[in-house]
Amino acid sequence: DIQMTQSPSTLSASVGDRVTITCRASQSISSWLAWYQQKPGKAPKFLIYDASTLESGVPSRFSGSESGTEFTLTISSLQPDDFATYYCQQYNSFPYTFGQGTKVEIK
Amino acid sequence: QLQLQESGPGLVKPSETLSLTCVVSGGSFSSSSYYWGWIRQPPGKGLEWIGNVYYTGTTYYNVSLKSRVTILVDTSKNQFSLRLSSVTAADTAVYYCAKMPTMRSFDVWGQGTMVTVSS
């Protein structure tokens, strides 16, 4: 199985901060990576696919990038609605696997 | 707008079989462009992919669950189902169904249904 390792596990930030979350794959997944946002008691929300393509309707302050097997989700200016847990997921090969999640908290 | 809704018992006894259904509305269930998937999330933990099914019935399962999992489609009712046999407390989780366009991962999710395994 491909292991997806996210860092940090928890991130404390303020409104307006630039936030970066990293996800590292244990082997090559090409660009087959997605990012999700999840709030308590809710289903995950699809944000980004193919490592850097923003899903329709997702604010442009969210962006994704890749460098080899390291992938990054960036929020350029954190908004109150962005406090949540974020997950990466590879869909390069079965079994699809998720990172353990990064919780973005209010500082 | 396409929507998914899970349904099924919220409580299952150990060693029994968990059965859930996901009804798809507002879109084409039999599209050749989509897979349909099940994902679960134990309380306070991360997400685990269970398996995918194509409208033709072709399935892909997580090997960690493969011997216990069955995913079926019913195109006449625009729904697909999950059966997980020989459940234990470790199978207690919120179970989500989701749509996966080819080459795009899970873009539309159901609200999730909590299943507790307990006697």
XYZ file of C-alpha atoms in Angstrom:
226
model
C 0.000 0.000 0.000
C 1.096 3.582 -0.630
C 1.505 5.449 2.648
C 0.485 9.111 2.751
C 2.141 11.125 5.522
C 0.789 14.562 6.339
C 2.497 17.257 8.369
C 1.882 18.889 10.668
C -0.858 16.983 12.490
C -2.111 20.203 14.035
C -1.538 23.776 12.952
C -2.473 26.896 14.921
C -2.991 29.997 12.804
C -4.759 33.332 12.710
C -7.168 34.796 10.205
C -5.171 36.232 7.337
C -2.205 33.882 7.789
C -0.678 31.933 4.921
C -0.978 28.248 5.744
C 0.894 25.320 4.205
C 0.141 21.624 4.705
C 2.446 18.943 3.346
C 1.636 15.412 2.217
C 4.362 12.935 1.308
C 3.733 9.714 -0.611
C 5.806 6.598 0.103
C 6.253 6.039 -3.641
C 5.462 7.755 -6.898
C 1.802 8.599 -7.439
C 2.343 10.828 -10.443
C -0.102 13.710 -9.894
C -2.962 11.539 -8.712
C -3.561 13.389 -5.472
C -6.646 15.024 -4.026
C -7.227 17.333 -1.059
C -10.335 17.455 1.110
C -11.621 19.723 3.862
C -13.705 18.250 6.673
C -15.596 20.018 9.422
C -16.906 18.251 12.543
C -19.928 16.083 11.848
C -19.776 16.720 8.111
C -18.661 14.783 5.070
C -15.351 15.708 3.468
C -15.484 18.457 0.860
C -13.519 17.986 -2.363
C -11.056 20.839 -2.874
C -8.311 19.904 -5.311
C -7.558 17.043 -7.711
C -4.647 16.088 -9.909
C -2.460 17.712 -7.238
C -3.138 21.281 -8.349
C -6.518 21.591 -10.106
C -9.065 23.516 -8.076
C -12.541 22.007 -7.985
C -15.257 24.295 -9.319
C -16.580 26.651 -6.649
C -13.567 26.349 -4.337
C -12.128 29.753 -3.389
C -8.953 30.748 -5.187
C -7.111 31.210 -1.897
C -6.675 27.427 -1.951
C -3.924 26.026 -4.140
C -2.009 22.796 -4.553
C 1.463 21.997 -5.794
C 3.789 19.043 -6.128
C 7.468 18.240 -6.154
C 8.198 14.590 -6.758
C 6.388 12.670 -4.044
C 5.790 15.738 -1.872
C 2.543 17.620 -2.243
C 1.466 20.883 -0.687
C -1.874 22.510 0.061
C -1.630 26.259 0.589
C -4.256 28.644 1.881
C -3.025 32.105 0.939
C -5.063 34.057 3.491
C -6.820 31.990 6.122
C -10.500 32.812 6.569
C -12.792 31.931 9.504
C -14.543 29.294 7.378
C -11.225 27.510 6.764
C -10.728 26.199 10.292
C -11.163 22.480 9.710
C -9.269 19.236 9.179
C -7.604 18.647 5.818
C -6.835 15.291 4.233
C -4.788 14.300 1.237
C -5.603 11.144 -0.735
C -3.821 9.262 -3.485
C -5.785 7.667 -6.292
C -2.834 6.404 -8.298
C -3.314 2.778 -7.290
C -5.467 0.511 -5.160
C -5.978 0.614 -2.290
C -6.657 4.341 -2.328
C -5.127 5.806 0.828
C -5.572 8.988 2.827
C -3.198 10.982 4.954
C -3.908 11.046 8.677
C -5.231 14.597 8.529
C -4.091 18.091 9.532
C -6.264 20.062 11.910
C -6.121 23.821 11.390
C -6.982 25.539 14.652
C -7.540 29.130 15.677
C -4.430 30.598 17.273
C -27.544 18.383 -8.837
C -26.429 14.849 -8.084
C -26.903 13.758 -4.478
C -26.130 10.606 -2.516
C -27.913 9.331 0.576
C -26.818 6.450 2.768
C -29.241 4.337 4.747
C -29.121 1.273 6.945
C -29.129 0.055 10.541
C -27.244 2.185 13.026
C -26.500 -0.755 15.292
C -25.083 -4.140 14.299
C -24.156 -7.024 16.592
C -20.634 -8.461 16.579
C -20.114 -11.289 14.063
C -23.144 -10.194 12.045
C -23.237 -8.495 8.647
C -23.388 -4.747 8.182
C -25.585 -3.721 5.232
C -25.868 -0.200 3.851
C -27.444 1.287 0.749
C -26.572 4.466 -1.118
C -29.273 5.999 -3.307
C -28.154 8.318 -6.083
C -30.501 11.073 -7.234
C -30.360 14.052 -9.556
C -27.926 12.554 -12.033
C -26.963 9.623 -14.191
C -26.141 6.536 -12.154
C -25.182 4.433 -15.156
C -22.732 6.920 -16.595
C -19.546 5.383 -17.947
C -17.685 8.351 -16.458
C -18.171 7.496 -12.804
C -17.229 4.996 -10.189
C -19.147 4.748 -6.916
C -17.321 4.261 -3.665
C -17.588 3.550 0.037
C -15.305 5.221 2.578
C -15.455 4.973 6.362
C -14.209 6.994 9.323
C -13.962 5.571 12.846
C -14.852 8.073 15.581
C -12.082 10.639 15.972
C -9.925 9.008 13.312
C -9.047 9.362 9.651
C -10.609 8.157 6.425
C -10.343 4.619 5.037
C -11.295 3.630 1.504
C -13.417 0.455 1.457
C -14.039 -0.102 -2.230
C -15.403 1.105 -5.556
C -17.940 -0.254 -7.985
C -18.615 0.582 -11.617
C -22.187 0.643 -12.942
C -21.444 -2.631 -14.756
C -20.812 -4.298 -11.393
C -17.029 -4.407 -11.621
C -15.608 -3.981 -8.142
C -12.341 -2.920 -6.510
C -11.859 -3.636 -2.812
C -9.386 -2.642 -0.147
C -7.318 -5.762 0.386
C -7.446 -5.220 4.154
C -11.202 -5.845 4.028
C -11.518 -7.835 0.832
C -12.552 -11.162 2.329
C -15.430 -9.499 4.195
C -16.654 -6.862 1.721
C -19.206 -7.026 -1.062
C -20.344 -4.004 -3.071
C -23.270 -4.424 -5.442
C -25.095 -2.142 -7.862
C -28.777 -1.978 -8.732
C -29.094 0.243 -11.783
C -32.881 -0.133 -11.840
C -33.045 1.645 -8.484
C -30.072 4.007 -8.986
C -28.359 2.603 -5.923
C -25.393 0.624 -4.740
C -24.885 -1.275 -1.528
C -22.212 -2.331 0.933
C -22.114 -5.563 2.857
C -19.421 -6.140 5.482
C -19.492 -9.518 7.166
C -18.212 -10.748 10.538
C -18.105 -7.260 12.013
C -16.287 -6.356 15.205
C -16.082 -3.205 17.296
C -13.267 -2.066 14.982
C -15.851 -1.643 12.222
C -17.675 1.037 14.202
C -17.490 4.126 12.018
C -19.302 6.712 9.950
C -19.783 5.171 6.523
C -19.853 7.445 3.494
C -20.789 6.747 -0.087
C -19.295 8.944 -2.781
C -19.059 9.497 -6.512
C -15.730 9.270 -8.251
C -15.412 10.555 -11.805
C -12.679 8.707 -13.624
C -9.305 10.339 -12.957
C -10.706 12.804 -10.389
C -11.309 11.075 -7.037
C -14.335 11.545 -4.776
C -16.083 14.783 -5.705
C -19.584 14.266 -4.273
C -20.247 12.618 -0.908
C -23.294 11.486 1.007
C -23.854 12.924 4.473
C -22.625 9.710 6.105
C -24.295 7.227 8.403
C -22.977 6.136 11.789
C -22.820 2.391 12.368
C -22.027 1.046 15.819
C -21.019 -2.569 16.353
C -22.141 -3.641 19.798
C -24.094 -6.392 21.476
